mmCIF file of C-alpha atoms in Angstrom:
data_model
loop_
_atom_site.group_PDB
_atom_site.id
_atom_site.type_symbol
_atom_site.label_atom_id
_atom_site.label_comp_id
_atom_site.label_asym_id
_atom_site.label_seq_id
_atom_site.Cartn_x
_atom_site.Cartn_y
_atom_site.Cartn_z
ATOM 1 C CA ARG X 1 23.759 40.640 29.899
ATOM 2 C CA LEU X 2 20.101 41.697 29.731
ATOM 3 C CA LEU X 3 20.130 41.485 25.913
ATOM 4 C CA GLU X 4 21.831 38.084 26.073
ATOM 5 C CA ALA X 5 19.211 36.778 28.515
ATOM 6 C CA MET X 6 16.402 38.090 26.335
ATOM 7 C CA ILE X 7 17.842 36.403 23.241
ATOM 8 C CA GLU X 8 18.358 33.099 25.078
ATOM 9 C CA SER X 9 14.814 33.153 26.466
ATOM 10 C CA LEU X 10 13.344 34.013 23.085
ATOM 11 C CA ASP X 11 15.325 31.251 21.361
ATOM 12 C CA GLU X 12 14.374 28.667 24.009
ATOM 13 C CA PHE X 13 10.709 29.605 23.750
ATOM 14 C CA TYR X 14 10.788 29.502 19.951
ATOM 15 C CA SER X 15 12.515 26.091 19.857
ATOM 16 C CA ALA X 16 10.095 24.592 22.378
ATOM 17 C CA ASN X 17 7.081 25.693 20.388
ATOM 18 C CA LEU X 18 8.430 25.320 16.859
ATOM 19 C CA GLY X 19 7.155 21.763 16.319
ATOM 20 C CA GLU X 20 3.641 22.644 17.432
ATOM 21 C CA GLU X 21 3.611 25.845 15.369
ATOM 22 C CA VAL X 22 4.894 24.046 12.282
ATOM 23 C CA THR X 23 2.183 21.410 12.571
ATOM 24 C CA ARG X 24 -0.517 24.010 13.118
ATOM 25 C CA GLY X 25 0.724 26.039 10.167
ATOM 26 C CA MET X 26 0.848 23.009 7.877
ATOM 27 C CA ARG X 27 -2.675 21.961 8.871
ATOM 28 C CA GLU X 28 -4.008 25.464 8.271
ATOM 29 C CA SER X 29 -2.380 25.625 4.835
ATOM 30 C CA ALA X 30 -3.607 22.137 3.930
ATOM 31 C CA SER X 31 -7.163 22.973 5.004
ATOM 32 C CA ARG X 32 -7.117 25.784 2.448
ATOM 33 C CA GLY X 33 -6.093 23.434 -0.346
ATOM 34 C CA PHE X 34 -2.379 24.239 -0.494
ATOM 35 C CA TYR X 35 0.087 21.380 -1.034
ATOM 36 C CA VAL X 36 2.304 21.384 2.063
ATOM 37 C CA ALA X 37 4.359 18.260 1.350
ATOM 38 C CA SER X 38 7.928 18.704 0.129
ATOM 39 C CA TYR X 39 7.687 16.647 -3.035
ATOM 40 C CA ALA X 40 4.954 16.593 -5.648
ATOM 41 C CA PRO X 41 3.407 13.178 -6.381
ATOM 42 C CA TYR X 42 4.198 11.522 -9.688
ATOM 43 C CA GLY X 43 2.103 13.164 -12.408
ATOM 44 C CA TYR X 44 2.143 16.619 -10.804
ATOM 45 C CA ARG X 45 4.549 19.475 -10.164
ATOM 46 C CA LYS X 46 4.471 22.158 -7.473
ATOM 47 C CA VAL X 47 3.786 25.754 -8.490
ATOM 48 C CA LYS X 48 3.620 28.945 -6.443
ATOM 49 C CA VAL X 49 0.335 30.837 -6.268
ATOM 50 C CA SER X 50 -0.383 34.172 -4.621
ATOM 51 C CA ASP X 51 -2.024 34.155 -1.208
ATOM 52 C CA GLY X 52 -2.267 37.765 -0.172
ATOM 53 C CA SER X 53 1.276 38.981 0.388
ATOM 54 C CA ARG X 54 2.717 35.460 0.355
ATOM 55 C CA GLU X 55 3.165 32.695 -2.157
ATOM 56 C CA ARG X 56 2.029 29.172 -1.375
ATOM 57 C CA PRO X 57 2.386 25.866 -3.240
ATOM 58 C CA LYS X 58 -0.312 24.216 -5.322
ATOM 59 C CA LEU X 59 -0.207 21.273 -7.719
ATOM 60 C CA GLU X 60 -0.552 21.366 -11.476
ATOM 61 C CA ILE X 61 -0.474 18.460 -13.913
ATOM 62 C CA GLU X 62 2.828 17.341 -15.447
ATOM 63 C CA SER X 63 1.658 16.183 -18.859
ATOM 64 C CA TYR X 64 3.971 13.245 -19.632
ATOM 65 C CA GLN X 65 3.825 11.673 -16.166
ATOM 66 C CA ALA X 66 0.057 12.226 -16.011
ATOM 67 C CA GLN X 67 -0.319 10.127 -19.172
ATOM 68 C CA ILE X 68 1.577 7.291 -17.443
ATOM 69 C CA VAL X 69 -0.714 7.565 -14.400
ATOM 70 C CA GLN X 70 -3.785 7.473 -16.661
ATOM 71 C CA ARG X 71 -2.381 4.452 -18.456
ATOM 72 C CA ILE X 72 -1.833 2.608 -15.160
ATOM 73 C CA PHE X 73 -5.404 3.262 -14.056
ATOM 74 C CA ARG X 74 -6.789 2.390 -17.489
ATOM 75 C CA GLU X 75 -4.983 -0.968 -17.738
ATOM 76 C CA VAL X 76 -5.978 -2.043 -14.231
ATOM 77 C CA ASN X 77 -9.517 -0.762 -14.774
ATOM 78 C CA GLU X 78 -9.734 -2.987 -17.856
ATOM 79 C CA GLY X 79 -8.718 -6.057 -15.862
ATOM 80 C CA GLY X 80 -4.931 -5.978 -16.077
ATOM 81 C CA GLY X 81 -2.885 -7.260 -13.153
ATOM 82 C CA LEU X 82 -0.335 -5.122 -11.333
ATOM 83 C CA ILE X 83 2.556 -7.377 -12.278
ATOM 84 C CA GLU X 84 1.616 -7.069 -15.962
ATOM 85 C CA VAL X 85 1.623 -3.274 -15.648
ATOM 86 C CA VAL X 86 5.014 -3.375 -13.911
ATOM 87 C CA LYS X 87 6.545 -5.571 -16.602
ATOM 88 C CA ALA X 88 5.178 -3.420 -19.426
ATOM 89 C CA LEU X 89 6.486 -0.154 -17.947
ATOM 90 C CA ASN X 90 9.916 -1.619 -17.250
ATOM 91 C CA ARG X 91 10.076 -3.262 -20.669
ATOM 92 C CA GLU X 92 9.388 0.098 -22.323
ATOM 93 C CA GLY X 93 12.068 1.816 -20.255
ATOM 94 C CA ILE X 94 9.673 4.224 -18.521
ATOM 95 C CA ILE X 95 11.286 5.700 -15.418
ATOM 96 C CA SER X 96 9.526 5.230 -12.094
ATOM 97 C CA PRO X 97 8.841 8.054 -9.587
ATOM 98 C CA ARG X 98 12.123 7.217 -7.824
ATOM 99 C CA GLY X 99 14.099 7.207 -11.055
ATOM 100 C CA ASN X 100 14.572 3.449 -11.309
ATOM 101 C CA SER X 101 12.486 0.416 -12.232
ATOM 102 C CA TRP X 102 8.814 0.029 -11.334
ATOM 103 C CA GLY X 103 7.490 -2.348 -8.682
ATOM 104 C CA LYS X 104 4.091 -3.578 -7.489
ATOM 105 C CA THR X 105 4.199 -1.443 -4.348
ATOM 106 C CA THR X 106 4.738 1.725 -6.391
ATOM 107 C CA ILE X 107 1.868 0.855 -8.733
ATOM 108 C CA HIS X 108 -0.448 0.050 -5.837
ATOM 109 C CA LYS X 109 0.465 3.307 -4.099
ATOM 110 C CA ILE X 110 -0.471 5.277 -7.220
ATOM 111 C CA LEU X 111 -3.738 3.373 -7.668
ATOM 112 C CA THR X 112 -4.862 4.108 -4.092
ATOM 113 C CA ASN X 113 -3.749 7.743 -3.943
ATOM 114 C CA GLU X 114 -6.709 10.146 -3.890
ATOM 115 C CA THR X 115 -4.409 12.919 -5.071
ATOM 116 C CA TYR X 116 -5.130 11.758 -8.612
ATOM 117 C CA ILE X 117 -8.828 12.620 -8.327
ATOM 118 C CA GLY X 118 -7.949 16.094 -7.070
ATOM 119 C CA THR X 119 -8.454 15.337 -3.383
ATOM 120 C CA LEU X 120 -6.034 16.615 -0.750
ATOM 121 C CA VAL X 121 -5.602 14.346 2.268
ATOM 122 C CA TRP X 122 -3.019 15.382 4.840
ATOM 123 C CA GLY X 123 -2.226 14.220 8.354
ATOM 124 C CA ARG X 124 -3.220 10.540 8.272
ATOM 125 C CA SER X 125 -0.230 9.717 10.486
ATOM 126 C CA SER X 126 -0.509 12.612 12.920
ATOM 127 C CA VAL X 127 1.803 12.130 15.875
ATOM 128 C CA ARG X 128 -0.634 14.228 17.930
ATOM 129 C CA ASN X 129 -3.615 12.052 16.948
ATOM 130 C CA LEU X 130 -5.277 14.929 15.124
ATOM 131 C CA PRO X 131 -7.933 14.120 12.503
ATOM 132 C CA PRO X 132 -6.673 14.216 8.902
ATOM 133 C CA ILE X 133 -7.371 17.223 6.674
ATOM 134 C CA ARG X 134 -9.451 16.458 3.579
ATOM 135 C CA VAL X 135 -10.179 18.926 0.764
ATOM 136 C CA GLU X 136 -12.042 17.936 -2.409
ATOM 137 C CA GLU X 137 -11.096 19.459 -5.788
ATOM 138 C CA ALA X 138 -7.911 20.983 -4.386
ATOM 139 C CA TRP X 139 -6.203 20.733 -7.810
ATOM 140 C CA PRO X 140 -6.894 19.346 -11.298
ATOM 141 C CA ALA X 141 -7.685 15.627 -11.360
ATOM 142 C CA ILE X 142 -5.722 13.217 -13.540
ATOM 143 C CA VAL X 143 -8.226 10.370 -13.149
ATOM 144 C CA ASN X 144 -12.008 10.666 -12.992
ATOM 145 C CA ARG X 145 -13.764 9.523 -9.840
ATOM 146 C CA ASP X 146 -15.701 6.680 -11.471
ATOM 147 C CA THR X 147 -12.495 5.091 -12.741
ATOM 148 C CA PHE X 148 -10.797 5.554 -9.362
ATOM 149 C CA LYS X 149 -13.750 4.014 -7.530
ATOM 150 C CA HIS X 150 -13.896 1.022 -9.879
ATOM 151 C CA VAL X 151 -10.159 0.414 -9.491
ATOM 152 C CA GLN X 152 -10.528 0.449 -5.688
ATOM 153 C CA SER X 153 -13.222 -2.220 -5.936
ATOM 154 C CA LEU X 154 -10.977 -4.326 -8.186
ATOM 155 C CA LEU X 155 -8.065 -4.018 -5.769
ATOM 156 C CA LYS X 156 -10.350 -4.956 -2.894
ATOM 157 C CA GLU X 157 -11.511 -8.079 -4.736
ATOM 158 C CA ARG X 158 -7.913 -9.133 -5.345
ATOM 159 C CA ALA X 159 -6.626 -8.311 -1.893
ATOM 160 C CA PHE X 160 -5.991 -10.678 0.967
ATOM 161 C CA VAL X 161 -9.169 -11.715 2.800
ATOM 162 C CA THR X 162 -9.100 -12.908 6.399
ATOM 163 C CA THR X 163 -11.778 -15.453 7.202
ATOM 164 C CA HIS X 164 -12.358 -15.990 10.903
ATOM 165 C CA PRO X 165 -12.446 -19.724 11.735
ATOM 166 C CA LYS X 166 -15.849 -19.391 13.428
ATOM 167 C CA ARG X 167 -17.364 -18.288 10.118
ATOM 168 C CA VAL X 168 -16.235 -21.411 8.268
ATOM 169 C CA ALA X 169 -19.116 -23.742 8.987
ATOM 170 C CA SER X 170 -19.208 -26.411 6.260
ATOM 171 C CA ASN X 171 -17.358 -29.712 6.657
ATOM 172 C CA TYR X 172 -16.190 -29.486 3.029
ATOM 173 C CA LEU X 173 -12.773 -27.893 2.581
ATOM 174 C CA LEU X 174 -13.610 -26.003 -0.629
ATOM 175 C CA SER X 175 -17.133 -24.875 0.182
ATOM 176 C CA GLY X 176 -17.590 -21.267 -0.886
ATOM 177 C CA LEU X 177 -14.683 -21.537 -3.329
ATOM 178 C CA ALA X 178 -15.724 -24.293 -5.732
ATOM 179 C CA LYS X 179 -17.951 -23.078 -8.581
ATOM 180 C CA CYS X 180 -19.640 -24.791 -11.487
ATOM 181 C CA GLY X 181 -18.035 -23.868 -14.804
ATOM 182 C CA TYR X 182 -21.278 -24.488 -16.698
ATOM 183 C CA CYS X 183 -23.832 -22.402 -14.812
ATOM 184 C CA GLY X 184 -21.705 -20.479 -12.306
ATOM 185 C CA LYS X 185 -23.476 -21.781 -9.216
ATOM 186 C CA ALA X 186 -21.575 -22.920 -6.142
ATOM 187 C CA LEU X 187 -20.562 -26.550 -5.796
ATOM 188 C CA VAL X 188 -22.276 -27.838 -2.673
ATOM 189 C CA GLY X 189 -21.020 -30.610 -0.391
ATOM 190 C CA GLN X 190 -23.333 -33.620 -0.463
ATOM 191 C CA ASP X 191 -23.225 -36.895 1.502
ATOM 192 C CA ALA X 192 -24.366 -40.186 0.002
ATOM 193 C CA LYS X 193 -24.885 -43.763 1.104
ATOM 194 C CA GLY X 194 -25.558 -42.824 4.704
ATOM 195 C CA GLY X 195 -22.545 -40.559 4.895
ATOM 196 C CA ARG X 196 -20.047 -43.105 3.580
ATOM 197 C CA PHE X 197 -19.385 -41.126 0.377
ATOM 198 C CA HIS X 198 -18.958 -37.409 -0.085
ATOM 199 C CA TYR X 199 -19.285 -35.330 -3.249
ATOM 200 C CA TYR X 200 -19.287 -31.774 -4.563
ATOM 201 C CA VAL X 201 -22.475 -31.202 -6.548
ATOM 202 C CA CYS X 202 -23.575 -28.200 -8.638
ATOM 203 C CA GLY X 203 -26.182 -26.165 -6.764
ATOM 204 C CA THR X 204 -28.408 -26.035 -9.855
ATOM 205 C CA LEU X 205 -28.231 -29.793 -10.317
ATOM 206 C CA LEU X 206 -28.953 -30.389 -6.659
ATOM 207 C CA LYS X 207 -31.943 -28.057 -6.672
ATOM 208 C CA LYS X 208 -33.516 -28.755 -10.071
ATOM 209 C CA GLY X 209 -32.443 -32.329 -10.711
ATOM 210 C CA ALA X 210 -30.987 -34.255 -13.648
ATOM 211 C CA GLY X 211 -30.710 -32.387 -16.930
ATOM 212 C CA SER X 212 -30.650 -28.932 -15.330
ATOM 213 C CA CYS X 213 -26.839 -28.708 -15.601
ATOM 214 C CA SER X 214 -24.078 -30.680 -17.295
ATOM 215 C CA ALA X 215 -21.908 -30.759 -14.153
ATOM 216 C CA LEU X 216 -20.609 -34.058 -12.776
ATOM 217 C CA TYR X 217 -20.604 -35.378 -9.219
ATOM 218 C CA ILE X 218 -17.068 -34.881 -7.886
ATOM 219 C CA ASN X 219 -15.469 -37.106 -5.270
ATOM 220 C CA SER X 220 -14.702 -34.676 -2.452
ATOM 221 C CA GLN X 221 -11.544 -36.337 -1.128
ATOM 222 C CA LYS X 222 -9.906 -36.651 -4.542
ATOM 223 C CA PHE X 223 -10.904 -33.111 -5.472
ATOM 224 C CA GLU X 224 -9.622 -31.585 -2.222
ATOM 225 C CA ASN X 225 -6.371 -33.545 -2.367
ATOM 226 C CA LEU X 226 -5.843 -32.402 -5.953
ATOM 227 C CA VAL X 227 -6.351 -28.751 -5.030
ATOM 228 C CA ILE X 228 -3.984 -29.013 -2.050
ATOM 229 C CA ASP X 229 -1.316 -30.683 -4.215
ATOM 230 C CA LYS X 230 -1.589 -27.980 -6.865
ATOM 231 C CA ILE X 231 -1.396 -25.249 -4.218
ATOM 232 C CA LYS X 232 1.862 -26.775 -2.992
ATOM 233 C CA GLU X 233 3.276 -27.292 -6.484
ATOM 234 C CA HIS X 234 2.309 -23.991 -8.097
ATOM 235 C CA ILE X 235 1.508 -21.402 -5.414
ATOM 236 C CA LEU X 236 3.306 -22.072 -2.131
ATOM 237 C CA THR X 237 6.690 -22.609 -3.788
ATOM 238 C CA TYR X 238 10.124 -21.422 -2.785
ATOM 239 C CA ASP X 239 10.610 -19.496 -6.042
ATOM 240 C CA ASN X 240 7.268 -17.672 -5.764
ATOM 241 C CA LEU X 241 7.757 -16.595 -2.171
ATOM 242 C CA LYS X 242 11.430 -15.760 -2.633
ATOM 243 C CA GLU X 243 10.615 -13.475 -5.553
ATOM 244 C CA LEU X 244 7.857 -11.706 -3.627
ATOM 245 C CA VAL X 245 9.978 -11.259 -0.492
ATOM 246 C CA SER X 246 12.854 -9.957 -2.594
ATOM 247 C CA MET X 247 10.685 -7.478 -4.520
ATOM 248 C CA VAL X 248 8.931 -6.151 -1.416
ATOM 249 C CA ASN X 249 12.218 -5.871 0.507
ATOM 250 C CA GLU X 250 13.848 -4.060 -2.393
ATOM 251 C CA GLU X 251 11.058 -1.523 -2.692
ATOM 252 C CA MET X 252 10.713 -0.922 1.032
ATOM 253 C CA ASP X 253 14.497 -0.669 1.456
ATOM 254 C CA ALA X 254 14.834 1.741 -1.459
ATOM 255 C CA GLY X 255 12.049 3.973 -0.205
ATOM 256 C CA ALA X 256 13.317 4.069 3.377
ATOM 257 C CA SER X 257 16.903 4.660 2.223
ATOM 258 C CA GLU X 258 15.844 7.592 0.072
ATOM 259 C CA TYR X 259 13.905 9.179 2.932
ATOM 260 C CA GLN X 260 16.854 8.647 5.292
ATOM 261 C CA LYS X 261 19.184 10.438 2.865
ATOM 262 C CA ARG X 262 16.777 13.355 2.523
ATOM 263 C CA LEU X 263 16.345 13.523 6.303
ATOM 264 C CA LYS X 264 20.121 13.628 6.799
ATOM 265 C CA VAL X 265 20.481 16.491 4.306
ATOM 266 C CA VAL X 266 17.647 18.437 5.934
ATOM 267 C CA SER X 267 19.143 17.913 9.411
ATOM 268 C CA VAL X 268 22.492 19.264 8.216
ATOM 269 C CA GLU X 269 20.749 22.304 6.726
ATOM 270 C CA ILE X 270 18.888 22.925 9.994
ATOM 271 C CA ALA X 271 22.175 22.793 11.905
ATOM 272 C CA GLY X 272 23.673 25.278 9.442
ATOM 273 C CA VAL X 273 20.775 27.705 9.868
ATOM 274 C CA ASN X 274 21.050 27.403 13.649
ATOM 275 C CA GLN X 275 24.750 28.263 13.486
ATOM 276 C CA ARG X 276 24.091 31.296 11.318
ATOM 277 C CA LEU X 277 21.446 32.507 13.768
ATOM 278 C CA GLU X 278 23.891 32.032 16.658
ATOM 279 C CA ARG X 279 26.471 34.196 14.867
ATOM 280 C CA LEU X 280 23.896 36.932 14.370
ATOM 281 C CA TYR X 281 22.957 36.758 18.043
ATOM 282 C CA ASP X 282 26.651 37.011 18.975
ATOM 283 C CA ALA X 283 26.925 40.100 16.794
ATOM 284 C CA LEU X 284 23.998 41.645 18.655
ATOM 285 C CA GLU X 285 25.504 40.824 22.049
ATOM 286 C CA THR X 286 28.882 42.340 21.222
ATOM 287 C CA GLY X 287 27.260 45.400 19.679
ATOM 288 C CA SER X 288 29.207 45.015 16.428
ATOM 289 C CA LEU X 289 25.918 45.178 14.497
ATOM 290 C CA GLN X 290 22.611 46.852 15.241
ATOM 291 C CA LEU X 291 19.256 45.055 15.590
ATOM 292 C CA ALA X 292 17.781 47.133 12.731
ATOM 293 C CA ASP X 293 20.504 45.809 10.424
ATOM 294 C CA LEU X 294 20.093 42.183 11.472
ATOM 295 C CA ALA X 295 16.310 41.923 11.790
ATOM 296 C CA PRO X 296 15.612 41.203 8.086
ATOM 297 C CA ARG X 297 18.314 38.512 7.972
ATOM 298 C CA ILE X 298 17.067 36.909 11.190
ATOM 299 C CA LYS X 299 13.511 36.939 9.801
ATOM 300 C CA ARG X 300 14.595 35.188 6.578
ATOM 301 C CA LEU X 301 16.597 32.598 8.483
ATOM 302 C CA ARG X 302 13.660 31.938 10.816
ATOM 303 C CA GLU X 303 11.341 31.385 7.837
ATOM 304 C CA HIS X 304 13.868 29.056 6.245
ATOM 305 C CA GLN X 305 14.282 27.227 9.555
ATOM 306 C CA GLU X 306 10.528 26.750 9.796
ATOM 307 C CA GLN X 307 10.355 25.357 6.249
ATOM 308 C CA LEU X 308 13.177 22.923 6.997
ATOM 309 C CA HIS X 309 11.399 21.717 10.135
ATOM 310 C CA MET X 310 8.227 21.175 8.085
ATOM 311 C CA THR X 311 10.205 19.062 5.624
ATOM 312 C CA LYS X 312 11.852 17.141 8.456
ATOM 313 C CA LEU X 313 8.484 16.431 10.090
ATOM 314 C CA GLU X 314 7.073 15.141 6.815
ATOM 315 C CA LEU X 315 10.069 12.840 6.209
ATOM 316 C CA GLU X 316 9.822 11.468 9.752
ATOM 317 C CA ILE X 317 6.141 10.673 9.163
ATOM 318 C CA LEU X 318 6.986 8.915 5.886
ATOM 319 C CA LEU X 319 9.697 6.888 7.605
ATOM 320 C CA SER X 320 7.385 5.923 10.462
ATOM 321 C CA ASP X 321 4.944 4.540 7.870
ATOM 322 C CA ARG X 322 7.726 2.334 6.517
ATOM 323 C CA LYS X 323 8.790 0.798 9.821
ATOM 324 C CA VAL X 324 8.158 -2.774 8.820
ATOM 325 C CA GLU X 325 10.242 -5.843 9.451
ATOM 326 C CA LEU X 326 11.827 -6.773 6.148
ATOM 327 C CA ALA X 327 11.979 -10.530 5.716
ATOM 328 C CA ASP X 328 15.316 -12.183 4.978
ATOM 329 C CA THR X 329 15.083 -14.287 1.828
ATOM 330 C CA GLU X 330 16.829 -17.073 3.762
ATOM 331 C CA THR X 331 13.671 -17.475 5.829
ATOM 332 C CA VAL X 332 11.595 -18.264 2.745
ATOM 333 C CA LYS X 333 12.311 -21.991 3.029
ATOM 334 C CA ASN X 334 10.801 -21.886 6.501
ATOM 335 C CA TYR X 335 7.803 -20.039 5.092
ATOM 336 C CA VAL X 336 7.238 -22.793 2.549
ATOM 337 C CA VAL X 337 7.528 -25.518 5.184
ATOM 338 C CA ASP X 338 5.189 -23.665 7.552
ATOM 339 C CA LEU X 339 2.603 -23.093 4.846
ATOM 340 C CA HIS X 340 2.717 -26.701 3.694
ATOM 341 C CA ASN X 341 2.359 -27.833 7.301
ATOM 342 C CA MET X 342 -0.644 -25.567 7.642
ATOM 343 C CA LEU X 343 -2.320 -27.465 4.814
ATOM 344 C CA GLU X 344 -1.414 -30.858 6.215
ATOM 345 C CA GLU X 345 -1.612 -30.621 9.985
ATOM 346 C CA SER X 346 -4.137 -27.930 10.871
ATOM 347 C CA THR X 347 -7.774 -28.549 11.663
ATOM 348 C CA LEU X 348 -10.381 -28.398 8.917
ATOM 349 C CA VAL X 349 -11.548 -24.984 10.131
ATOM 350 C CA GLU X 350 -7.999 -23.598 10.144
ATOM 351 C CA ARG X 351 -7.205 -25.016 6.686
ATOM 352 C CA LYS X 352 -10.404 -23.587 5.225
ATOM 353 C CA SER X 353 -9.664 -20.192 6.722
ATOM 354 C CA PHE X 354 -6.113 -20.278 5.372
ATOM 355 C CA ILE X 355 -7.049 -21.394 1.848
ATOM 356 C CA LYS X 356 -9.858 -18.821 1.628
ATOM 357 C CA SER X 357 -7.299 -16.097 2.375
ATOM 358 C CA PHE X 358 -5.616 -16.499 -1.027
ATOM 359 C CA VAL X 359 -7.650 -18.858 -3.235
ATOM 360 C CA LYS X 360 -10.435 -16.820 -4.802
ATOM 361 C CA GLU X 361 -12.197 -19.515 -6.794
ATOM 362 C CA VAL X 362 -11.897 -23.046 -8.161
ATOM 363 C CA ARG X 363 -14.135 -23.263 -11.234
ATOM 364 C CA VAL X 364 -14.866 -26.804 -12.415
ATOM 365 C CA THR X 365 -15.948 -27.564 -15.966
ATOM 366 C CA GLY X 366 -16.272 -31.230 -16.798
ATOM 367 C CA ALA X 367 -13.052 -32.968 -15.801
ATOM 368 C CA GLU X 368 -10.890 -29.894 -15.408
ATOM 369 C CA ALA X 369 -10.612 -27.081 -12.875
ATOM 370 C CA LEU X 370 -9.364 -23.494 -13.167
ATOM 371 C CA MET X 371 -8.029 -21.977 -9.952
ATOM 372 C CA THR X 372 -7.865 -18.213 -9.400
ATOM 373 C CA TYR X 373 -5.585 -17.188 -6.560
ATOM 374 C CA THR X 374 -3.214 -14.645 -5.057
ATOM 375 C CA ILE X 375 0.199 -15.592 -3.765
ATOM 376 C CA PRO X 376 0.415 -15.346 0.040
ATOM 377 C CA MET X 377 3.559 -13.987 1.634
ATOM 378 C CA PRO X 378 3.569 -14.709 5.389
ATOM 379 C CA PRO X 379 5.291 -12.666 8.082
ATOM 380 C CA LYS X 380 7.761 -14.223 10.508
ATOM 381 C CA GLN X 381 5.051 -15.529 12.832
ATOM 382 C CA LEU X 382 2.353 -17.353 10.893
ATOM 383 C CA SER X 383 -1.324 -16.910 11.732
ATOM 384 C CA GLN X 384 -4.591 -16.582 9.892
ATOM 385 C CA GLU X 385 -5.017 -12.978 10.932
ATOM 386 C CA THR X 386 -1.568 -11.723 9.900
ATOM 387 C CA LEU X 387 -0.884 -13.410 6.592
ATOM 388 C CA ALA X 388 -0.197 -10.692 4.003
ATOM 389 C CA VAL X 389 -1.051 -10.799 0.324
ATOM 390 C CA PRO X 390 0.209 -8.378 -2.375
ATOM 391 C CA PRO X 391 -2.633 -7.085 -4.587
ATOM 392 C CA ILE X 392 -2.012 -9.254 -7.691
ATOM 393 C CA VAL X 393 -4.334 -11.949 -9.085
ATOM 394 C CA HIS X 394 -2.861 -14.985 -10.810
ATOM 395 C CA TYR X 395 -4.703 -17.591 -12.812
ATOM 396 C CA GLY X 396 -3.653 -21.161 -12.251
ATOM 397 C CA GLY X 397 -3.553 -23.791 -14.923
ATOM 398 C CA ARG X 398 -6.284 -26.288 -15.769
ATOM 399 C CA TYR X 399 -5.969 -29.413 -13.687
ATOM 400 C CA TRP X 400 -7.636 -32.706 -14.532
ATOM 401 C CA ILE X 401 -9.809 -34.072 -11.753
#
């Protein structure tokens, strides 16, 4: 009975402290530059390196996949859009990290992952609110830092921008967005005839006078109505939003499903290890086997148990990062209606804030305008602060004013 009580107490103590010990051990290993995650990122493979009497995992470059990663960074760095990269990779039959087709989310995840410049970052989603571990030059880089930095700035330029209504001061809907196609200056709102007429005027023309720029005076109401109509016809459409919702849902679903499957397998393995340990403890209690005979086996099982708990913890963190509400494509029609109503019924300040969140520029040259924009995909409850935009830039057609 004494031996049984000792074993039960030891097992209870070990189980109660296992999670904390696993986390502490993973953080210590990560701080020394070892790769503690279960799966190597695309472009790398895990290898064992000596660490005293133990072997620990590091990353080394996987040549073929690394070339794909370099290509992705190169094409985006040279101005390519994410959707163009996705289409090219899928068209060429190149397998994605999950073994299926590529998507924008996967490309964006690669482009923002500091692993590819040799930097280890671990513990961003710490359940104990511990600061993340960061180690520079932990393994060979696939992408140089200058390229990575430039790509981040490009992604930032293309990303959704939230403009607080209080910061939108002008009474002209497109102020800050409309640009002169001749000289590049902003088109400035200008009243005429005692405020009875309103125009957009090139800043150069307004400042330096006639002959300084070839830009025309643009009737503000006609111009704004044209832009709103084209936004409805070409950007805030059912097909556009349905495609985006479908693609995001598919990627998020696939990722979460894969993690769930892995977590289920790991949980089954943990249960199996626990059962094997229980049988060894039973053998000790009955005296059928001696502690000296069982100690090495118990030690190996404990180490395996600890590794499985590390893997389980990592998968749970990955799943917690993916706890998002996936939109039903049937709600897209409501999205379109809501977004159109936003353009029609909201106040000037609210409409300006909304349009600035996805329209990057309207460049006017003579009698035509070129609109650069991202496609907004709203969540279930619409607001200026929570509208989400995938990181892809589209170029609208030329519209006659």
